[in-house]
Each structure stands twice: as structure tokens, then as C-alpha cells.
Short mmCIF file of C-alpha atoms in Angstrom, two decimals:
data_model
loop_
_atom_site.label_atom_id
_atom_site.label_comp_id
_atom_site.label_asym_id
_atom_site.label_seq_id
_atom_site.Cartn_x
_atom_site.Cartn_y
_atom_site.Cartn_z
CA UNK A 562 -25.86 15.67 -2.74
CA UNK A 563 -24.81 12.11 -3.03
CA UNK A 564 -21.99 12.61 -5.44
CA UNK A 565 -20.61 15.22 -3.44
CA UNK A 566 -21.14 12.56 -0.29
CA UNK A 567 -19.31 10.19 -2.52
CA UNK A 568 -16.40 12.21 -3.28
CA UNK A 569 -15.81 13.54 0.14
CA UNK A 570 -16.52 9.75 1.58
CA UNK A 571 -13.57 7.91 -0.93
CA UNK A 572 -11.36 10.36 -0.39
CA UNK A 573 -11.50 10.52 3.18
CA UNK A 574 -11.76 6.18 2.96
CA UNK A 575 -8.76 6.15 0.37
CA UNK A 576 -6.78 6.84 2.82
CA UNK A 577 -5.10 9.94 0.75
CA UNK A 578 -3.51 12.65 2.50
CA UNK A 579 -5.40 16.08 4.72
CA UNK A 580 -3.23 18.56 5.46
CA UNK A 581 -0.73 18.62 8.00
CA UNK A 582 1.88 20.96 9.29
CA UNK A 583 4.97 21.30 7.01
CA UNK A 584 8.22 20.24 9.18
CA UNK A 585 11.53 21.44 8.79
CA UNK A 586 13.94 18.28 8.27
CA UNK A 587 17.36 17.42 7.24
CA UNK A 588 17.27 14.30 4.66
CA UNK A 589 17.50 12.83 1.75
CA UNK A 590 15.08 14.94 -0.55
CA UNK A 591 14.22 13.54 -3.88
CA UNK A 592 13.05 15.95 -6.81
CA UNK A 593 12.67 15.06 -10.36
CA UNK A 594 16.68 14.17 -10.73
CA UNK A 595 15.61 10.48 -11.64
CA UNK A 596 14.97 11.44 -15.43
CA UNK A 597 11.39 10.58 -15.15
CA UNK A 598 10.86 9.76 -18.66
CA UNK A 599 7.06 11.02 -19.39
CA UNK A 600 7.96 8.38 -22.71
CA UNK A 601 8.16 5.22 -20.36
CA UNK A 602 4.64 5.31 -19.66
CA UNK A 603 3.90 4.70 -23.26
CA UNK A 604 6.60 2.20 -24.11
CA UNK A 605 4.72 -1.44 -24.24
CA UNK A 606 5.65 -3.10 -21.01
CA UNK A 607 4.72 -6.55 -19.70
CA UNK A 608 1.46 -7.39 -17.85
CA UNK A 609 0.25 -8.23 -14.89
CA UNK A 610 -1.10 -11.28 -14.50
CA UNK A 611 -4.22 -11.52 -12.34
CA UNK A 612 -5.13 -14.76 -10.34
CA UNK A 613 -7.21 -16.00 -7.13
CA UNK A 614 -5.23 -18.33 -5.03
CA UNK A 615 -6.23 -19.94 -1.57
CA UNK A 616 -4.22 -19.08 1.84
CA UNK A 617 -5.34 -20.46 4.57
CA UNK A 618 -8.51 -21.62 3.57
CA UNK A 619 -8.99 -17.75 2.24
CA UNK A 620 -9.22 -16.67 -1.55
CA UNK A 621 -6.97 -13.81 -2.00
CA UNK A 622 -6.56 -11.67 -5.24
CA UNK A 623 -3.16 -11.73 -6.26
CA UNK A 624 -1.37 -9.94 -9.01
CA UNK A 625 2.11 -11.46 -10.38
CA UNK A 626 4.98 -11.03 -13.37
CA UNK A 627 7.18 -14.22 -13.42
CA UNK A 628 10.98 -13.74 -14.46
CA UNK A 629 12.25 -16.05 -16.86
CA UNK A 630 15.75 -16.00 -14.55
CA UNK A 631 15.04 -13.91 -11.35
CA UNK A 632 17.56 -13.61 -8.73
CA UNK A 633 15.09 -12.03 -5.87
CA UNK A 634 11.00 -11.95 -5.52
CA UNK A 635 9.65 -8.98 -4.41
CA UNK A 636 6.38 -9.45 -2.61
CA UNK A 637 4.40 -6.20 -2.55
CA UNK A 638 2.18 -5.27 0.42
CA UNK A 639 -0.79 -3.01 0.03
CA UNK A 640 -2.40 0.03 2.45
CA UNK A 641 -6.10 -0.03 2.83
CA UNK A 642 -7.91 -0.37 0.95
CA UNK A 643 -6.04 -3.78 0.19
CA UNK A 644 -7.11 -3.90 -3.36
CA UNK A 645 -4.27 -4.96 -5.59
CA UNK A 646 -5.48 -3.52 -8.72
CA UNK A 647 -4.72 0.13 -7.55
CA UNK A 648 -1.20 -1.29 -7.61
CA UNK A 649 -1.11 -2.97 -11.34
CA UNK A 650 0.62 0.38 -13.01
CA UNK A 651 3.32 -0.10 -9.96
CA UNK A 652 3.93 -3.06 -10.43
CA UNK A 653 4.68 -3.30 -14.37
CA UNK A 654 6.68 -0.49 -14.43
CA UNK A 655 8.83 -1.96 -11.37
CA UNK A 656 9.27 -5.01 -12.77
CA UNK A 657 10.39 -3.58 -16.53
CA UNK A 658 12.69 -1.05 -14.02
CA UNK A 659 14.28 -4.13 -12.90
CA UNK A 660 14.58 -5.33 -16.05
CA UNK A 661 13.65 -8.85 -15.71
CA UNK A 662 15.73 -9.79 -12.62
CA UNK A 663 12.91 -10.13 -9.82
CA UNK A 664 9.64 -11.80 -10.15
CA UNK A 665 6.92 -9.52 -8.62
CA UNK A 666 4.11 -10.70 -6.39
CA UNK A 667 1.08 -8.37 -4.69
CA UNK A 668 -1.19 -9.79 -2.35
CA UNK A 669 -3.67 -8.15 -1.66
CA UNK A 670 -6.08 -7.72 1.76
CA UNK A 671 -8.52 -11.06 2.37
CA UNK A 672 -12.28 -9.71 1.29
CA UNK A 673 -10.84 -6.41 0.20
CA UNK A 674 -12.26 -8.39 -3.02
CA UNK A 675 -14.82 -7.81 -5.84
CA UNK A 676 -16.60 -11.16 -4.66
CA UNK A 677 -17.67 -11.65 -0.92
CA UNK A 678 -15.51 -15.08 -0.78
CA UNK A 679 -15.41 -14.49 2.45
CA UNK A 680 -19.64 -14.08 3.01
CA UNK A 681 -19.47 -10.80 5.37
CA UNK A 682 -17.05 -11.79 7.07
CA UNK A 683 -14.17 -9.07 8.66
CA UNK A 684 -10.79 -9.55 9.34
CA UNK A 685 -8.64 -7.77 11.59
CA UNK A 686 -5.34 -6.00 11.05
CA UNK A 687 -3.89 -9.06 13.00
CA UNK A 688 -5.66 -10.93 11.09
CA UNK A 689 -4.51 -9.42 7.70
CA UNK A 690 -0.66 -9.59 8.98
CA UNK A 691 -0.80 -13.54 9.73
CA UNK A 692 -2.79 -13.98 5.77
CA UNK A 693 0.63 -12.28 4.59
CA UNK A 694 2.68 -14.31 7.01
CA UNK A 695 0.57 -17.42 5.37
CA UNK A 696 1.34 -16.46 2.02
CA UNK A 697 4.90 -16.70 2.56
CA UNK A 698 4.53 -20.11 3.99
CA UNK A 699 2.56 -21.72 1.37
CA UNK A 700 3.31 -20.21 -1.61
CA UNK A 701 6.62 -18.65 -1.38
CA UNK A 702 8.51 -21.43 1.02
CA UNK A 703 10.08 -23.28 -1.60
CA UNK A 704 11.71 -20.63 -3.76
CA UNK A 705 15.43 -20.16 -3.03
CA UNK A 706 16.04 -17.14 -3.81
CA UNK A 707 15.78 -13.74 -1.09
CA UNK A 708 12.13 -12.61 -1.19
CA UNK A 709 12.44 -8.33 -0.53
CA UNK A 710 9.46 -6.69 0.70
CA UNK A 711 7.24 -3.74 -0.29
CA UNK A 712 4.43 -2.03 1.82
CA UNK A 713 2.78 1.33 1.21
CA UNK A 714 0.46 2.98 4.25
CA UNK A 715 -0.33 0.15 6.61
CA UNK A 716 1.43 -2.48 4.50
CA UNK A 717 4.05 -0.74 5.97
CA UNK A 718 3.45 -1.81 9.14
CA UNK A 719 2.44 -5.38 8.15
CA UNK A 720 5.54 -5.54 5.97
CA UNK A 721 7.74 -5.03 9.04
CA UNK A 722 5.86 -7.56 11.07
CA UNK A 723 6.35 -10.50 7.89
CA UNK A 724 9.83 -9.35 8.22
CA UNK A 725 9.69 -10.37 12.15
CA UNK A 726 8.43 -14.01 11.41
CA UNK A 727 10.41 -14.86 8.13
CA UNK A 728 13.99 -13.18 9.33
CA UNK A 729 15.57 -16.12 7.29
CA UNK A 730 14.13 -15.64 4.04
CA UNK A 731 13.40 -12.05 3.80
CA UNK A 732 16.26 -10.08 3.37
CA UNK A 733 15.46 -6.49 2.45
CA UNK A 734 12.02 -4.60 3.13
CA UNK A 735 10.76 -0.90 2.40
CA UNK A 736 7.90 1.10 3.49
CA UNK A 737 6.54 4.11 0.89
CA UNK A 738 4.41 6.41 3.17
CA UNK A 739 4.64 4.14 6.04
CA UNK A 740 1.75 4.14 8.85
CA UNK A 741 2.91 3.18 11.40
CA UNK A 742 1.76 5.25 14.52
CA UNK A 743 -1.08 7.34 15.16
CA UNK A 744 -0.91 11.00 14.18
CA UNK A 745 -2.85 13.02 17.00
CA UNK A 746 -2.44 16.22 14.66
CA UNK A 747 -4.68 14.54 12.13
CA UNK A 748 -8.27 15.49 12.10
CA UNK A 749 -8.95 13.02 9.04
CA UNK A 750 -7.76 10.44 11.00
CA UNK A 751 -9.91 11.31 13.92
CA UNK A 752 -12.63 11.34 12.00
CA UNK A 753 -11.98 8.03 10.47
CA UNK A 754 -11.70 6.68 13.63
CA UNK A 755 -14.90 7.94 14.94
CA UNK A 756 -17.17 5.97 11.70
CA UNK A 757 -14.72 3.01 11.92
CA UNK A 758 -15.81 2.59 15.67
CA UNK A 759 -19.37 3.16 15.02
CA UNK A 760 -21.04 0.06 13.94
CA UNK A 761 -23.97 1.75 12.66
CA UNK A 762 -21.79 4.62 10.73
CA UNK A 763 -19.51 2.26 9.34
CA UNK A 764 -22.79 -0.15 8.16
CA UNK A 765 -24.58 3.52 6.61
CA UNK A 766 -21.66 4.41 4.63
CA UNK A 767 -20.88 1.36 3.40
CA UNK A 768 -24.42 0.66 2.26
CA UNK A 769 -24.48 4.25 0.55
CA UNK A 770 -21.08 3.56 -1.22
CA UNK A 771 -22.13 0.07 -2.37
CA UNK A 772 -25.75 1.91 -3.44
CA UNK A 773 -23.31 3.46 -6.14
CA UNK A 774 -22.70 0.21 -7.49
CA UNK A 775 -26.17 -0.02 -8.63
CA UNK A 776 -25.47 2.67 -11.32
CA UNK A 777 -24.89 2.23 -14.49
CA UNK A 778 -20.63 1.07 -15.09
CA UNK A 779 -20.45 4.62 -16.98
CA UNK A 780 -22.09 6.56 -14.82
CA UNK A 781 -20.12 5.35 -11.64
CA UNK A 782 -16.83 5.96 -13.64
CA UNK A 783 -17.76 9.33 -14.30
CA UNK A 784 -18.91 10.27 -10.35
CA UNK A 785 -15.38 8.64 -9.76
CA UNK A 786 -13.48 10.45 -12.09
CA UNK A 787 -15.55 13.92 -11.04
CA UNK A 788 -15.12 13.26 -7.53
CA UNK A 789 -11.49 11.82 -6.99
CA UNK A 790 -9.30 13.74 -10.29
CA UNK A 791 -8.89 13.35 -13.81
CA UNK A 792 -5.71 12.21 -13.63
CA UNK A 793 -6.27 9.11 -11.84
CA UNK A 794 -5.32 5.95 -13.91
CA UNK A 795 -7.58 3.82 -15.91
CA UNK A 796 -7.02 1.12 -13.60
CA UNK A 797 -7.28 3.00 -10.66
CA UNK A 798 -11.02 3.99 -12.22
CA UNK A 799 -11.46 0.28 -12.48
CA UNK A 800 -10.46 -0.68 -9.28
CA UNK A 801 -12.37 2.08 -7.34
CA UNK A 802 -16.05 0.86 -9.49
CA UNK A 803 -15.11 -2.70 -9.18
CA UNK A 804 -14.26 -3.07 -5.51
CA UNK A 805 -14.90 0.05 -3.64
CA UNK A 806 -18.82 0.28 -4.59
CA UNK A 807 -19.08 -3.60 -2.62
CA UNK A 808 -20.55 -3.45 0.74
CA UNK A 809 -18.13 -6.35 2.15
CA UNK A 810 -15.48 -4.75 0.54
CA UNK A 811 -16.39 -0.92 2.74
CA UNK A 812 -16.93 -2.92 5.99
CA UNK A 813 -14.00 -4.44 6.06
CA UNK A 814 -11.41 -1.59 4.85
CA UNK A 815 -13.62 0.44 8.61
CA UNK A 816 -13.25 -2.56 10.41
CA UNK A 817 -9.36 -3.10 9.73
CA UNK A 818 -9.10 0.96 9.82
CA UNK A 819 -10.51 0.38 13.66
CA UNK A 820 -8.05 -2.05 14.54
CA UNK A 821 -4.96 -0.33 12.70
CA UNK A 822 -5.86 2.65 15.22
CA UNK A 823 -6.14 0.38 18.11
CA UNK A 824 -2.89 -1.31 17.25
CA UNK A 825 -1.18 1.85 16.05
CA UNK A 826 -2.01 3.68 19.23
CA UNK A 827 1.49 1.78 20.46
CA UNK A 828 5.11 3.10 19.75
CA UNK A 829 6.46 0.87 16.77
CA UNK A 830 9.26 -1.42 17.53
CA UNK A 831 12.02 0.88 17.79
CA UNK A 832 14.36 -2.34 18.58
CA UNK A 833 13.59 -3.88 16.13
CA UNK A 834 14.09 -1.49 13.57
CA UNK A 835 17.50 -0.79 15.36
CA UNK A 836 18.27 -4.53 15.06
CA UNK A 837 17.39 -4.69 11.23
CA UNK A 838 18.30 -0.70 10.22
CA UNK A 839 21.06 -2.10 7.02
CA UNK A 840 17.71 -4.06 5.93
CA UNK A 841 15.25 -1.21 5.86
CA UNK A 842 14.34 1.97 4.21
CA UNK A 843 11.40 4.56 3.89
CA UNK A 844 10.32 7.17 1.63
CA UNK A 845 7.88 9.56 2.80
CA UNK A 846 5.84 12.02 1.46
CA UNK A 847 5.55 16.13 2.12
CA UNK A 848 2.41 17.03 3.94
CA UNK A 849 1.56 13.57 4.20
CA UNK A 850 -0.84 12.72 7.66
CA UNK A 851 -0.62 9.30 7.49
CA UNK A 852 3.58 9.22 7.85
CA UNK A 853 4.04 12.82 8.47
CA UNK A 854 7.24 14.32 8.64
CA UNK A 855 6.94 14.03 12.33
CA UNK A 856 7.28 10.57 12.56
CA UNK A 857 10.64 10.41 9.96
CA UNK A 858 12.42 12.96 12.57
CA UNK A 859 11.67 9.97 15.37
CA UNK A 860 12.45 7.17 13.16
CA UNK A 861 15.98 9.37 12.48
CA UNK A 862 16.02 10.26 16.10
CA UNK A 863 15.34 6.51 17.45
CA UNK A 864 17.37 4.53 14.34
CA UNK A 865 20.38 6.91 12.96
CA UNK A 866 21.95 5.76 10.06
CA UNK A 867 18.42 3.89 8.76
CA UNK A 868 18.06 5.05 4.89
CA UNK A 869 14.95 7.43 4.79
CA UNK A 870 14.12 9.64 1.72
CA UNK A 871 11.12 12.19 1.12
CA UNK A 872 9.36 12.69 -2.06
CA UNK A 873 8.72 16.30 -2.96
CA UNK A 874 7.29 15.64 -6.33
CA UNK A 875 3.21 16.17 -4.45
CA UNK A 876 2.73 12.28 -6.03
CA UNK A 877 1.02 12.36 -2.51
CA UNK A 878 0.22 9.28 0.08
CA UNK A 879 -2.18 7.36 -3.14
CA UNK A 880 0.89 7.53 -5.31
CA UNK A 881 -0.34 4.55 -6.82
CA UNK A 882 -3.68 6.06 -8.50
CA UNK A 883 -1.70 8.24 -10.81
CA UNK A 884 0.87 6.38 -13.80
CA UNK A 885 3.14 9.47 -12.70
CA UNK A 886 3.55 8.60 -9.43
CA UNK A 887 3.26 4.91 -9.58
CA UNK A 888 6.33 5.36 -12.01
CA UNK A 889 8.20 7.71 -9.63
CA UNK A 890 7.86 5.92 -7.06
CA UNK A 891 8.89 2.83 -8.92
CA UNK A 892 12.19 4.17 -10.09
CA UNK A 893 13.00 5.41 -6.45
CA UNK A 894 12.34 1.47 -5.14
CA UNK A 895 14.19 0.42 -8.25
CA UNK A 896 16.98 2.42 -7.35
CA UNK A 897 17.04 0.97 -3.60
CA UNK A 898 17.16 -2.25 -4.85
CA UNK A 899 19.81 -1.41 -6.89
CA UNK A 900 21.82 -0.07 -4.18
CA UNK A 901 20.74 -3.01 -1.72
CA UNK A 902 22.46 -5.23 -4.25
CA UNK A 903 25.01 -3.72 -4.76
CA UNK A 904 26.34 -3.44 -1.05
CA UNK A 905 25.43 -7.02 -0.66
CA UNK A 906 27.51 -8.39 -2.98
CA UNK A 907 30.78 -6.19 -1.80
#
């Protein structure tokens, strides 16, 4: 009974994808015409390095690859959960798909952490949106080269915001899966909504999902494993037993869920996105409730000419637990980038 609780509690909490209505849409479709290499994965690659830092007064977990010679810093935004190690796979094989010319920072969510830095305390979507807007300031205001931006889910959203406050030294940001308004066709987002506005649901389940981290490290790695795939990543594993089974860590992924639906309740900022279209692009998923295909027709429909693509490959909204789709999805980004560059320096 409690593994199955488990399993049906991350993967609703994960923030992966129900199923929604399939919608019938003109765009840019990518398939597996990117010669995926299945080799890449096993080629040796360069590491992530993992570090605390302090913004604001706030440790945050922050994973980074330095260039020797970069000529743009991409600074990656996670959903929520905001734990950065679901992302390390992503962001090594991004970086060696670059081939050395970008540095690579991800940031992740302030006590979306393994240690309660922050003693119980939760923290807002707002409040997660200015920590990102911080991080810029104090750590990334002295490098002269453009800084690009990367959100998936919700970072989406708070990508789009940084963008907002740092027009001058952002010049280029993209949203994979983007949340960004409320879908009222999702019932896993409904009932998300429900235990993230119940104090005493949100404190019961995170209490029964930190009780896991009172099991034995082999034990919780196999209910993980049973209960979310086998072909999740080692370091997705990791990251799930490390940070996921911490009660601070649960009440504040509910608590920032509950403000993300308050916030995302509103129409996003169709002006702006008009405004900043050459600078922007999404990919979204197929069957994907989070950033359904609903929401790409009114992005086309509000901002023609923006650059949107859809992944039909069923990587799925947690692209980044897999290697296979954090190396898809890191070879379509790669590409943009690519592109981006390319344009800018005609």
C-alpha cells in the first residue's frame, strides 16, 4: 500500500505528464531526423561540477561546466521540483553539443535542497523568480559575454520573467514544455491544486514521502525505480532518494505548486512575447498537460512568426529523467543556439 502511494504520489508531484486530448496543429514537428546517436551517451564527456553558493543571503545548489574560451553562458532554469541534479545528464551532453563554446550554469529552486538551509522555510513562485533575478546580479553581472536562457515547466515561466528584468544582458531565452497558464482540461492539475491548497494534505504527504527516507538507500532506490520506470537515469534515481524523500524539500515544491496556480490563473504576457518574439522559442511536447498543444495554437495565434517546435519522440514533459531524452532534447536546444548565432552574426 505505501509503495503504490509512493509511486502514484511522485508521479503526480514530478510534475510528468496525464493525459490530455491530442490536438491537431500545423508546426514544426521534430522526429528522430537529428541522428540521435544511441553511441553519444557512452562517449566520456565532461562533468558537472556541483557547488553551494549564497544569493541573497540563500544557499542555492548550483551545477556548472566552465569553458576554457566561451563566447555565451547559458543559465539553465529548472520546473518543480527545482532540483538541479535531475538536470546533470542535460547539462553535460549540452555543453559537449556545444562543443566548448558556452559555459553552462543551473540554478536550482532555494530549499528544493537535500539540507533544510533554509530551516522550514517556503518560498513563493515570486519568490523563486526574484532568487533567479538575484543570481544574475551577483554572480553573473560581471561577465561580458550574452547570458541565453533555459527553462523547462515553470522555469519557463520564470525564465521569461529574468528575461523582463535583465533585457540588456540576456539575449536569447527558450522554454522546453513551458507552463505557463493553467490547463482547465487537466484533472492532474486539479488535483494538485486541491493538496497544494490544503495545509494539512500538503503537511501528510510530505511527511509520508519523507517517511521513505527512513529506508534503507537500497531499498528506497528500488521503490523508486519500481514505481517511476526502469529507464530513469542513475542520477535521476539519485536525485529523487536524495531530495524528494526530505520533508522541506515536499513542502516547498506544494507550496510553490499553490502559488504557480494562483499566478498562472492570468493570461501570460502576450506583449511581451510580441515585443521579444526574434529572442524566443519553445518546444513542446505531444499529450503533454502541463503545455498542451492548446496553449502552442494561442502562443501561434497571439505571436506569429515566434519559433515553436513539438517533440514527437514520447521523451514526455520529465525529459530530463531519461539520458534519451535529456540528449534529445539537448541536441534540439543545441541546434537553436546554433541557428540563434548564426542569424545574429548576419
Amino acid at each position: 500500500m505505501l509503495a503504490r502511494l509512493a509511486c502514484w504520489t511522485a508521479r503526480s508531484l514530478l510534475l510528468l505528464p496525464g493525459p490530455t486530448s491530442r490536438t491537431r496543429f500545423s508546426a514544426k514537428c521534430l522526429h528522430t531526423n537529428m541522428s540521435l546517436d544511441n553511441n553519444f551517451r557512452a562517449k566520456p564527456r565532461r562533468r558537472a561540477n556541483f557547488r553551494l553558493c549564497n544569493v541573497s543571503s540563500y544557499t542555492s545548489e548550483v551545477l556548472e561546466i566552465q569553458s576554457d574560451a566561451p563566447t555565451l553562458h547559458v543559465l539553465f532554469v529548472p520546473g518543480n521540483p527545482g532540483v538541479i541534479l535531475f538536470y546533470k545528464d542535460f547539462v553535460e551532453f549540452l555543453y559537449e553539443l556545444l562543443e566548448g563554446t558556452a559555459s553552462i550554469t543551473a540554478i536550482g529552486h532555494v530549499s528544493h535542497s537535500r539540507k533544510n538551509f533554509e530551516h522550514g522555510r517556503m518560498f513563493s513562485l515570486q519568490e523563486q523568480i526574484d532568487h533567479k533575478i538575484d543570481f544574475i546580479r551577483e554572480e553573473l553581472q560581471n561577465i561580458e559575454i550574452p547570458i541565453l536562457l533555459i527553462g523547462h515547466s515553470i522555469g519557463s515561466y520564470i525564465s521569461i520573467e529574468m528575461f523582463k528584468k535583465s533585457p540588456e544582458k540576456v539575449k536569447y531565452c527558450i522554454g522546453l514544455y513551458p507552463f505557463l497558464t493553467l490547463n482547465p482540461h487537466s484533472t492532474t492539475q486539479l488535483l494538485i491544486g486541491k493538496i497544494a491548497k490544503s495545509q494539512v494534505l500538503a503537511a501528510a504527504l510530505s511527511y509520508m514521502i519523507a517517511s521513505l527516507g527512513l529506508l534503507p538507500v537500497q531499498a528506497l532506490r528500488f521503490i523508486v525505480r519500481k514505481s517511476l520506470g526502469n529507464s530513469w537515469s542513475a542520477n535521476a534515481v539519485e536525485a529523487a532518494c536524495s531530495h524528494l524523500s526530505q520533508y522541506h524539500t515536499m513542502r516547498n515544491v506544494l507550496y510553490m505548486a499553490m502559488t504557480e496556480f494562483r499566478k498562472l490563473s492570468e493570461a501570460p504576457d502576450w506583449a511581451f512575447l510580441g515585443e521579444r518574439k526574434a529572442q524566443l522559442a519553445f518546444l513542446f511536447g505531444v499529450d503533454d498537460h502541463w503545455g498542451p498543444l492548446l496553449l502552442l495554437e494561442e502562443i501561434s495565434k497571439q505571436v506569429p512568426g515566434i519559433v515553436i517546435s513539438i517533440e514527437r519522440e514520447n521523451h514526455t514533459h520529465g525529459f530530463c529523467c531519461t539520458e534519451a531524452g535529456s540528449l534529445w532534447v539537448a541536441q534540439h536546444v543545441a541546434n537553436l543556439i546554433r541557428n540563434q548565432t548564426a542569424c545574429s552574426n548576419q
